[in-house]
């Protein structure tokens, strides 16, 4: 008997028996009669289609660097892009307009060549005039941009490189997170946490932040190199370390951190053959070799003078630990850093006070990472004064935030390694312990060199110092947010966890965008800064200068008076107020301020010549020539002594101060390109 028509056919690949029933011929088609139309497929609502597209992109398609790069670059562009007609703000004038190395590319007669970036400091100055920063790669980038069209008009192109590279760094954070945890949600949240962190706005929106962005790129490339085969890994780590070090000194954190990461995470990067101790050793050799090469090259091509307190004679009677530490600093040959109590009051602090002040600033920085209530481009004195006591809530909290991660990181690393051995899997497991250990250690190690605790920096506090540490905080935040979302989803209220995470990112995005708007132009920047940090004398004085550059002398006077009230012993505040009054033709009121400023800074040729020139222009020099002569005698050998005598002898010839001694005007390039 034949099969029933519903028989599913042969099983187990058996050959079916030949049916004895005649085959049923199909009915002939009836022409000219349309059949019923196929059922219409309902079109999905656009919201559902968008949702499916994003779900597919972020959680189903291959997790590649390019896939991570595209959305995070768009986030960076949306949050940090400055106005296209922005002008040069704050340090950008010295870094670009007054940088003889950068500008020389447009001067055929210049003797400066491309590789002279390794013989100049960050500001394009030679070793005998340096102010301490050695960062050749940012100068090379700026020189290239200057060559292809960036000029005095706007720094927008120079700034936009930061924005795009920040998106690149965000993509690398995402891929590193995914490679170490195999968790897409956590990886995307890490990349977004880093890219949208409001505290990095200064580094991304400010042109000078290119050093931080490039340095962090070197650090992230060094971490990515850990995933390469063992034969290639040391070479890639070495090159990435050099890239970071030549971008910014803060990349020094790569030297201890990448070997630590190799030791902790080898079972994740190479699950079949971890060989963690060998990989860590090779990484240590690679980073140490890069560091030694960098230092020795800098010592030879940029032989800057060392601080007197590092000399052998100055340390001969000190404890062995101090002598050893200072011998390392002598070998490192860090050029002398400027010490201005206005920019960093901790210059005048005792050792314990400096530690307490550094811990206070560190604690406040952690707070800005999590809750960016108020962001500022400047924190100069007296906004961050020397602490009056050593033990107070912020110093205690800062100490805990610096010590606990160092204690917890090894414990988490050991736990992760132990769990992996018990699991015995040859496939890389989803392990958060290793990434948490690396992140905790990364925050402290990358911030410590700029904390003012080991050495006193020119700046007491800056948000750009957090660009490196935010790599670590981003991974920790992503792990916490992933746990919150999944915990709430498992208990039936997923909306609550998602809403909490969304509120955090909206807050960060709004704060970042608002702070990036502060970089619209120099006047907007300093106006926003003086409101964000009302006790910063520099913020008020620079705001007054911006008003003066626009001809608003009355507003300049008011802001200048606030600056002088905050910093009565700051010579620039006194002389600038005198200059404001002088330009308002109130020269009799200006003279007392000039006089105070001249005696506070008799060795500053720019300030002295600024005041003397206005006195000459207002035909008041002869009225105070006797007093100036007495002041010159009191400061014999100073610029005040020389310039007042030179103007008395040759004032008619030069129409005031000799032009070669006059200060560079606002928004002008260097007076001497060489």
XYZ file of C-alpha atoms in Angstrom:
674
model
C 0.000 0.000 0.000
C 1.356 3.474 -0.889
C 2.230 6.261 1.593
C -0.312 8.660 2.905
C -0.016 12.085 1.317
C 1.060 13.540 4.688
C 3.889 11.048 5.077
C 7.046 13.091 5.804
C 9.173 10.898 3.531
C 11.955 8.427 4.168
C 13.831 8.311 7.465
C 17.490 7.573 8.026
C 18.264 8.251 4.350
C 16.458 5.028 3.273
C 15.474 4.684 -0.429
C 11.649 4.866 -0.701
C 9.719 2.065 -2.333
C 8.318 2.790 -5.815
C 4.631 3.618 -5.520
C 2.196 1.416 -7.390
C -0.389 4.194 -7.719
C -0.489 6.237 -10.910
C 1.005 9.680 -10.679
C -1.470 12.507 -10.318
C -1.113 14.984 -13.175
C -1.322 18.658 -12.219
C -4.356 20.546 -13.376
C -3.747 22.809 -16.368
C -3.400 26.476 -15.604
C -6.392 28.638 -16.355
C -5.240 31.627 -18.330
C -6.742 35.067 -18.108
C -7.902 34.695 -14.492
C -5.823 36.358 -11.779
C -5.203 34.375 -8.658
C -5.617 35.742 -5.164
C -2.891 38.287 -4.239
C -0.246 37.138 -1.770
C -0.905 38.178 1.779
C 0.594 41.598 2.543
C 3.524 41.601 4.965
C 2.773 44.203 7.605
C 5.423 46.973 7.668
C 7.125 47.358 11.013
C 6.827 50.713 12.734
C 9.877 52.922 12.257
C 10.611 52.839 15.999
C 10.832 49.054 15.892
C 13.014 49.118 12.785
C 15.391 51.614 14.382
C 15.506 49.517 17.517
C 16.315 46.373 15.531
C 19.033 48.193 13.591
C 20.743 49.442 16.737
C 20.383 46.073 18.429
C 21.973 44.412 15.430
C 24.788 46.988 15.216
C 25.721 47.025 18.862
C 25.001 43.443 19.960
C 24.983 41.113 16.944
C 27.451 42.288 14.305
C 31.168 41.612 14.600
C 32.826 43.635 17.364
C 35.565 45.458 15.458
C 37.514 48.635 16.055
C 35.860 50.352 13.082
C 32.415 49.416 14.396
C 33.305 50.997 17.747
C 35.026 54.000 16.175
C 32.124 55.345 14.116
C 29.501 56.000 16.825
C 32.026 57.175 19.402
C 33.570 59.652 16.960
C 30.099 61.080 16.422
C 29.665 61.360 20.194
C 33.002 63.160 20.473
C 32.115 65.553 17.650
C 28.726 66.341 19.171
C 30.082 67.016 22.662
C 33.415 68.750 22.183
C 33.463 70.637 18.877
C 34.140 74.341 19.254
C 32.581 77.133 17.252
C 34.173 77.309 13.770
C 35.049 80.983 14.353
C 36.790 80.300 17.671
C 40.037 82.130 18.387
C 43.194 81.323 20.322
C 42.467 80.803 24.011
C 44.802 80.723 27.015
C 47.878 78.520 26.355
C 46.968 78.171 22.683
C 48.598 81.526 22.002
C 51.953 80.274 23.281
C 51.557 76.769 21.831
C 50.657 77.933 18.315
C 50.898 81.674 17.714
C 54.152 82.161 19.621
C 55.674 78.762 18.804
C 58.671 79.446 16.543
C 59.013 75.774 15.559
C 55.395 75.451 14.423
C 55.308 78.759 12.565
C 58.678 78.304 10.870
C 57.187 75.853 8.373
C 55.685 78.858 6.575
C 58.987 80.746 6.592
C 61.377 79.642 3.829
C 64.226 81.489 5.550
C 63.810 79.620 8.836
C 66.592 77.328 9.943
C 64.189 75.064 11.854
C 63.470 71.708 10.241
C 60.926 68.973 10.968
C 63.181 66.872 13.194
C 64.019 69.926 15.281
C 60.870 69.031 17.208
C 63.188 66.730 19.179
C 65.487 69.664 19.976
C 62.736 72.022 21.137
C 60.311 72.002 24.034
C 56.518 71.925 23.857
C 56.419 75.676 23.186
C 59.065 75.560 20.460
C 61.803 76.980 22.698
C 65.421 75.725 22.781
C 66.801 73.909 25.821
C 68.388 77.027 27.301
C 65.037 78.865 27.380
C 62.679 76.001 28.143
C 59.951 76.057 30.757
C 60.061 72.307 31.228
C 57.710 70.449 28.870
C 59.242 68.124 26.247
C 56.589 66.770 23.851
C 57.818 66.482 20.252
C 54.847 64.656 18.695
C 52.220 67.369 19.350
C 54.605 69.933 17.841
C 55.021 67.755 14.751
C 51.241 67.500 14.359
C 50.769 71.257 14.771
C 53.554 72.018 12.309
C 51.937 69.711 9.753
C 48.531 71.333 10.256
C 50.116 74.777 9.983
C 51.731 73.667 6.705
C 48.435 72.541 5.175
C 46.446 75.629 6.066
C 46.099 76.290 9.792
C 47.155 79.903 10.338
C 46.666 82.781 12.727
C 42.972 83.081 11.890
C 41.540 80.190 13.918
C 42.753 77.110 15.794
C 39.672 75.132 14.747
C 41.534 72.606 12.589
C 44.147 72.027 15.306
C 41.394 71.519 17.852
C 39.363 69.181 15.660
C 42.259 66.722 15.542
C 41.780 66.341 19.311
C 38.079 65.659 18.838
C 38.622 62.926 16.245
C 41.482 61.309 18.156
C 39.336 61.279 21.290
C 36.806 59.212 19.344
C 39.651 56.883 18.335
C 40.628 56.476 21.986
C 37.010 55.769 22.880
C 36.932 53.030 20.241
C 40.101 51.479 21.675
C 38.637 51.523 25.191
C 35.589 49.686 23.820
C 37.636 46.998 22.071
C 39.935 46.469 25.055
C 36.907 46.053 27.309
C 35.369 43.515 24.947
C 38.576 41.532 24.454
C 39.046 41.188 28.208
C 35.462 40.432 29.228
C 33.613 39.176 26.098
C 30.742 41.334 27.349
C 29.355 43.636 24.643
C 27.195 45.707 26.966
C 30.079 46.377 29.325
C 32.427 47.202 26.458
C 30.054 49.727 24.881
C 29.362 51.351 28.238
C 33.124 51.639 28.865
C 33.692 53.335 25.525
C 30.786 55.703 26.087
C 31.892 56.468 29.661
C 35.298 57.477 28.391
C 34.153 59.409 25.331
C 31.414 61.331 27.146
C 33.356 62.026 30.372
C 32.836 65.744 30.963
C 36.053 66.074 32.956
C 38.147 65.530 29.790
C 36.601 68.524 28.000
C 39.649 70.708 28.581
C 41.936 68.132 26.959
C 39.640 67.555 23.976
C 38.291 71.055 23.326
C 41.574 72.845 24.078
C 44.299 72.638 21.440
C 47.029 72.135 24.044
C 45.227 68.971 25.179
C 46.600 67.212 22.100
C 49.522 66.077 24.266
C 47.131 64.275 26.630
C 45.081 62.741 23.808
C 48.155 61.458 21.963
C 49.745 60.211 25.180
C 46.629 58.239 26.072
C 46.522 56.865 22.517
C 50.011 55.466 23.088
C 48.887 53.905 26.386
C 45.828 52.279 24.804
C 47.877 50.964 21.882
C 50.284 49.433 24.397
C 47.363 47.635 26.065
C 46.080 46.475 22.677
C 49.549 45.116 21.920
C 49.132 42.615 24.762
C 46.718 40.691 22.531
C 49.342 40.081 19.822
C 51.380 36.857 19.500
C 54.295 36.704 21.886
C 56.931 37.274 19.194
C 55.317 40.571 18.102
C 54.013 41.826 21.443
C 57.266 43.264 22.946
C 58.068 45.253 19.801
C 54.555 46.706 19.587
C 54.572 47.547 23.313
C 57.934 49.281 22.954
C 56.773 51.402 19.996
C 53.491 52.317 21.686
C 55.356 53.319 24.853
C 57.686 55.574 22.877
C 54.697 57.111 21.107
C 53.116 57.917 24.463
C 56.296 59.275 26.058
C 57.051 61.561 23.117
C 53.494 62.888 23.389
C 53.396 63.682 27.101
C 55.397 62.908 30.218
C 52.299 61.429 31.901
C 52.653 58.402 29.625
C 55.315 57.305 32.107
C 52.474 55.308 33.685
C 52.751 52.849 30.761
C 56.078 51.582 32.085
C 54.695 49.862 35.230
C 51.078 49.425 34.144
C 51.388 47.435 30.910
C 53.547 44.672 32.488
C 51.041 44.549 35.359
C 48.197 44.205 32.852
C 50.081 41.421 31.043
C 50.571 39.573 34.316
C 46.945 39.927 35.373
C 45.130 39.379 32.085
C 47.216 36.847 30.125
C 44.629 34.117 30.672
C 42.128 36.388 28.907
C 44.278 37.614 26.033
C 45.846 34.177 25.377
C 43.639 31.540 27.042
C 45.370 28.523 25.475
C 48.911 29.566 26.427
C 48.817 32.325 29.053
C 52.491 32.113 30.126
C 51.756 35.154 32.233
C 55.150 35.537 33.882
C 57.019 35.370 30.586
C 54.636 37.847 28.950
C 54.910 40.213 31.909
C 58.718 39.966 31.812
C 58.838 40.710 28.090
C 56.498 43.667 28.584
C 58.647 44.989 31.417
C 61.765 44.745 29.253
C 59.985 46.452 26.350
C 58.593 49.363 28.367
C 61.853 49.823 30.299
C 63.847 49.839 27.062
C 61.515 52.439 25.574
C 61.795 54.580 28.699
C 65.607 54.413 28.809
C 65.846 55.212 25.100
C 63.491 58.186 25.522
C 65.440 59.609 28.466
C 68.864 59.137 26.899
C 67.724 60.647 23.594
C 66.214 63.642 25.387
C 69.335 64.158 27.501
C 71.454 64.330 24.342
C 69.187 66.326 22.017
C 67.632 68.535 24.692
C 70.238 69.025 27.451
C 68.238 71.276 29.739
C 69.588 72.567 33.051
C 68.612 70.748 36.246
C 67.263 72.274 39.465
C 70.044 73.114 41.955
C 68.422 71.006 44.696
C 69.099 67.844 42.639
C 72.860 68.330 42.526
C 75.165 65.879 44.301
C 76.497 68.628 46.560
C 72.996 69.593 47.673
C 72.184 65.984 48.641
C 75.412 64.792 50.194
C 74.147 65.052 53.782
C 70.588 63.823 53.147
C 69.219 60.336 54.005
C 70.070 57.535 51.576
C 66.488 57.272 50.353
C 66.435 60.959 49.415
C 69.840 60.670 47.745
C 68.698 57.661 45.726
C 65.455 59.381 44.674
C 67.296 62.531 43.627
C 69.879 60.491 41.728
C 67.040 59.001 39.698
C 65.698 62.488 39.039
C 69.172 63.605 37.946
C 69.309 60.751 35.452
C 65.759 61.460 34.255
C 66.958 65.045 33.701
C 63.587 66.715 33.954
C 64.086 70.331 32.841
C 63.509 72.997 35.468
C 59.792 73.617 35.882
C 58.484 77.135 36.520
C 57.481 77.796 40.112
C 54.827 80.451 40.380
C 52.839 80.567 43.651
C 49.945 82.094 41.751
C 49.574 79.039 39.512
C 50.534 76.568 42.212
C 50.475 77.772 45.835
C 51.931 74.396 46.894
C 55.305 75.742 45.726
C 55.568 77.468 49.103
C 54.036 74.624 51.137
C 55.887 72.275 53.457
C 56.142 68.608 52.489
C 53.168 67.485 54.627
C 51.090 70.456 53.451
C 51.859 69.589 49.838
C 50.713 66.013 50.374
C 47.496 67.162 52.065
C 46.846 69.691 49.301
C 47.550 67.102 46.616
C 45.150 64.617 48.219
C 42.477 67.322 48.430
C 42.808 68.076 44.724
C 42.788 64.345 43.913
C 39.577 63.835 45.861
C 37.938 66.784 44.118
C 39.014 65.361 40.773
C 37.340 62.018 41.538
C 34.208 63.990 42.356
C 34.378 65.781 38.994
C 34.647 62.445 37.190
C 31.474 61.162 38.827
C 29.455 64.371 39.251
C 30.754 67.238 37.108
C 28.927 70.089 38.799
C 31.455 72.771 37.904
C 34.206 72.561 35.311
C 36.849 75.193 34.795
C 39.880 75.832 32.634
C 41.841 77.360 35.509
C 42.229 76.771 39.253
C 44.968 79.245 40.133
C 45.455 80.964 43.478
C 43.777 81.557 45.767
C 41.182 79.074 44.465
C 43.295 76.109 45.659
C 45.315 77.524 48.590
C 47.807 75.799 50.866
C 45.733 73.784 53.375
C 45.690 75.345 56.829
C 45.707 71.896 58.475
C 46.888 68.458 57.427
C 43.905 66.335 58.402
C 40.486 67.299 57.049
C 37.703 65.388 55.239
C 39.062 65.841 51.717
C 42.629 64.888 52.623
C 41.353 61.748 54.395
C 39.075 60.854 51.491
C 41.842 61.505 48.978
C 44.207 59.291 50.961
C 41.689 56.452 51.009
C 41.003 56.857 47.295
C 44.726 56.604 46.614
C 45.606 53.730 48.962
C 42.594 51.408 48.713
C 42.881 50.816 44.933
C 46.524 49.792 45.358
C 45.496 47.304 48.064
C 42.424 45.965 46.245
C 43.974 45.601 42.781
C 46.352 42.693 43.617
C 43.620 40.925 45.589
C 41.208 41.114 42.667
C 43.919 39.977 40.272
C 44.747 36.936 42.407
C 41.075 36.052 42.706
C 40.609 36.229 38.951
C 43.647 34.041 38.279
C 42.534 31.510 40.901
C 39.016 31.272 39.500
C 40.411 30.756 36.014
C 42.594 27.869 37.201
C 39.672 26.206 38.944
C 37.582 26.609 35.803
C 40.294 24.944 33.728
C 38.847 26.238 30.473
C 40.935 26.715 27.348
C 38.559 29.404 26.149
C 38.809 32.963 27.427
C 36.115 33.291 30.111
C 34.166 36.403 30.936
C 36.297 37.693 33.800
C 35.788 41.095 35.389
C 38.394 40.634 38.113
C 41.386 41.236 35.851
C 39.898 44.354 34.265
C 38.837 45.706 37.665
C 42.360 45.170 39.040
C 43.965 46.914 36.061
C 41.496 49.801 36.245
C 41.963 50.456 39.958
C 45.732 50.435 39.692
C 45.606 52.511 36.501
C 43.735 55.399 38.173
C 46.302 55.845 40.938
C 49.465 55.159 38.926
C 48.481 57.479 36.067
C 47.440 60.343 38.364
C 50.205 60.142 40.947
C 52.943 61.821 38.806
C 50.708 64.909 38.347
C 49.398 64.965 41.918
C 52.072 67.431 43.186
C 53.051 64.812 45.760
C 56.286 63.408 44.217
C 57.298 66.712 42.579
C 55.847 70.218 42.485
C 54.267 71.022 39.127
C 53.698 74.446 37.545
C 49.934 73.921 38.005
C 48.123 72.975 41.191
C 45.082 71.509 39.466
C 43.873 70.921 35.923
C 41.095 68.820 34.436
C 43.377 67.655 31.614
C 45.355 65.737 34.267
C 42.402 63.328 34.379
C 42.550 62.222 30.759
C 44.754 59.221 31.606
C 42.973 58.200 34.847
C 39.544 58.357 33.173
C 40.549 55.274 31.176
C 40.442 53.354 34.448
C 37.321 55.011 35.845
C 35.472 54.303 32.577
C 35.967 50.551 32.905
C 34.866 50.601 36.551
C 31.766 52.655 35.774
C 30.902 50.360 32.878
C 31.115 47.290 35.113
C 28.901 48.961 37.707
C 26.335 50.089 35.117
C 26.225 46.629 33.518
C 25.522 45.099 36.918
C 22.786 47.650 37.641
C 21.033 47.071 34.301
C 21.093 43.285 34.550
C 20.145 43.243 38.201
C 17.108 45.431 37.613
C 16.114 43.439 34.509
C 16.287 40.144 36.405
C 13.843 41.537 38.971
C 11.361 42.797 36.453
C 12.062 46.530 36.495
C 14.659 46.930 33.763
C 13.440 50.479 33.088
C 14.790 51.634 36.454
C 18.351 50.480 35.799
C 18.348 51.808 32.242
C 16.922 55.140 33.422
C 19.638 55.481 36.071
C 22.398 54.860 33.540
C 20.803 57.200 30.989
C 20.542 59.998 33.561
C 24.262 59.638 34.287
C 25.224 59.877 30.619
C 22.848 62.767 29.938
C 24.392 64.644 32.859
C 27.891 63.988 31.547
C 26.916 65.002 28.011
C 25.251 68.234 29.105
C 28.225 69.175 31.300
C 30.698 68.372 28.518
C 28.773 70.321 25.896
C 28.325 73.296 28.222
C 32.037 73.371 29.059
C 32.987 72.999 25.381
C 30.837 76.067 24.694
C 33.158 77.967 27.044
C 35.793 77.629 24.312
C 33.793 79.732 21.853
C 36.355 82.517 22.141
C 38.783 83.954 24.684
C 36.290 86.376 26.208
C 33.626 83.690 26.693
C 36.243 81.335 28.112
C 37.520 83.667 30.805
C 34.059 84.943 31.645
C 32.918 81.355 32.241
C 36.094 80.601 34.201
C 35.752 83.531 36.576
C 32.201 82.425 37.375
C 33.191 78.767 37.815
C 36.149 79.600 40.095
C 35.418 83.060 41.512
C 38.549 82.997 43.702
C 40.964 82.631 40.793
C 42.867 85.901 40.397
C 44.172 84.807 37.004
C 40.645 84.207 35.709
C 39.559 87.736 36.583
C 42.753 89.314 35.240
C 42.590 87.463 31.934
C 38.928 88.394 31.583
C 39.959 92.015 32.064
C 42.610 91.663 29.342
C 40.028 90.246 26.921
C 37.751 93.181 27.642
C 40.636 95.580 27.117
C 41.488 93.965 23.776
C 37.934 94.821 22.709
C 38.210 98.427 23.892
C 36.006 98.043 26.991
C 38.360 99.717 29.452
C 35.794 100.306 32.197
C 34.931 96.603 32.373
C 38.635 95.842 32.254
C 39.222 98.086 35.253
C 36.490 96.433 37.331
C 37.716 92.903 36.673
C 41.327 93.955 37.223
C 40.442 95.372 40.637
C 38.905 92.021 41.634
C 42.100 90.239 40.581
C 44.236 92.639 42.603
C 41.994 92.219 45.642
C 42.403 88.424 45.424
C 46.176 88.606 44.849
C 47.508 91.905 46.249
C 51.145 90.803 45.909
C 50.830 89.750 42.283
C 52.911 92.252 40.260
C 50.984 91.623 37.059
C 47.685 92.552 38.727
C 49.165 95.852 39.956
C 50.854 96.791 36.684
C 47.858 95.781 34.552
C 45.539 97.886 36.706
C 47.960 100.779 36.324
C 48.004 100.171 32.574
C 44.207 100.156 32.447
C 43.966 103.468 34.275
C 46.757 104.901 32.151
C 44.928 103.989 28.937
C 41.839 105.654 30.390
C 44.001 108.802 30.663
C 43.904 108.595 34.471
C 47.668 108.410 34.673
C 47.952 109.994 38.126
C 45.793 107.176 39.524
C 47.822 104.660 37.524
C 51.250 105.617 38.875
C 50.832 104.178 42.432
C 49.878 100.798 40.954
C 52.773 100.917 38.513
C 55.120 101.756 41.343
C 54.006 98.796 43.472
C 54.201 96.429 40.506
C 57.644 97.623 39.431
C 59.069 96.994 42.884
C 57.408 93.562 43.101
C 58.848 92.467 39.751
C 61.908 94.593 38.878
C 63.308 91.721 36.801
C 60.327 91.295 34.446
C 61.109 93.216 31.227
C 57.654 92.716 29.722
C 55.793 94.215 32.670
C 58.301 97.024 33.157
C 58.302 98.052 29.485
C 54.496 97.877 29.334
C 54.155 100.398 32.145
C 56.984 102.674 31.034
C 55.616 102.900 27.495
C 52.188 104.050 28.649
C 53.785 106.609 30.968
C 55.703 107.922 27.969
C 52.636 107.957 25.698
C 50.688 109.909 28.308
C 53.626 112.352 28.648
C 53.931 111.543 32.344
C 57.386 109.947 32.313
C 59.142 113.202 33.129
C 56.891 113.654 36.178
C 58.070 110.394 37.742
C 61.567 110.165 36.264
C 63.157 110.997 39.619
C 61.191 108.304 41.461
C 61.990 105.776 38.743
C 65.692 106.614 39.068
C 65.544 105.992 42.821
C 63.696 102.712 42.272
C 66.325 101.711 39.711
C 69.082 102.431 42.224
C 67.344 100.242 44.805
C 67.201 97.393 42.279
C 70.582 97.927 40.666
C 71.235 95.599 37.733
C 67.549 94.820 37.215
C 65.477 95.359 34.093
C 63.764 98.218 35.909
C 67.115 99.907 36.423
C 68.209 99.371 32.810
C 64.950 100.264 31.050
C 64.253 103.456 32.990
C 67.805 104.679 32.303
C 67.633 103.646 28.649
C 64.346 105.465 28.183
C 65.666 108.569 29.935
C 68.632 108.615 27.531
C 66.956 107.429 24.299
C 63.232 107.936 24.845
C 62.929 110.605 22.173
C 64.807 108.436 19.706
C 62.611 105.365 20.270
C 59.402 107.190 21.162
C 59.466 105.490 24.529
C 60.859 102.019 25.231
C 63.237 100.574 22.662
C 60.941 98.431 20.397
C 63.111 95.358 20.867
C 62.271 95.379 24.584
C 58.547 95.923 24.219
C 56.305 92.933 25.014
C 54.618 90.892 22.338
C 51.108 92.177 21.780
C 47.983 90.150 22.434
C 47.250 87.567 19.714
C 50.625 88.149 18.042
C 53.242 85.672 16.972
C 56.797 85.556 18.321
C 58.920 88.642 17.881
C 61.924 86.508 16.972
C 61.187 83.357 14.986
C 64.576 81.912 15.790
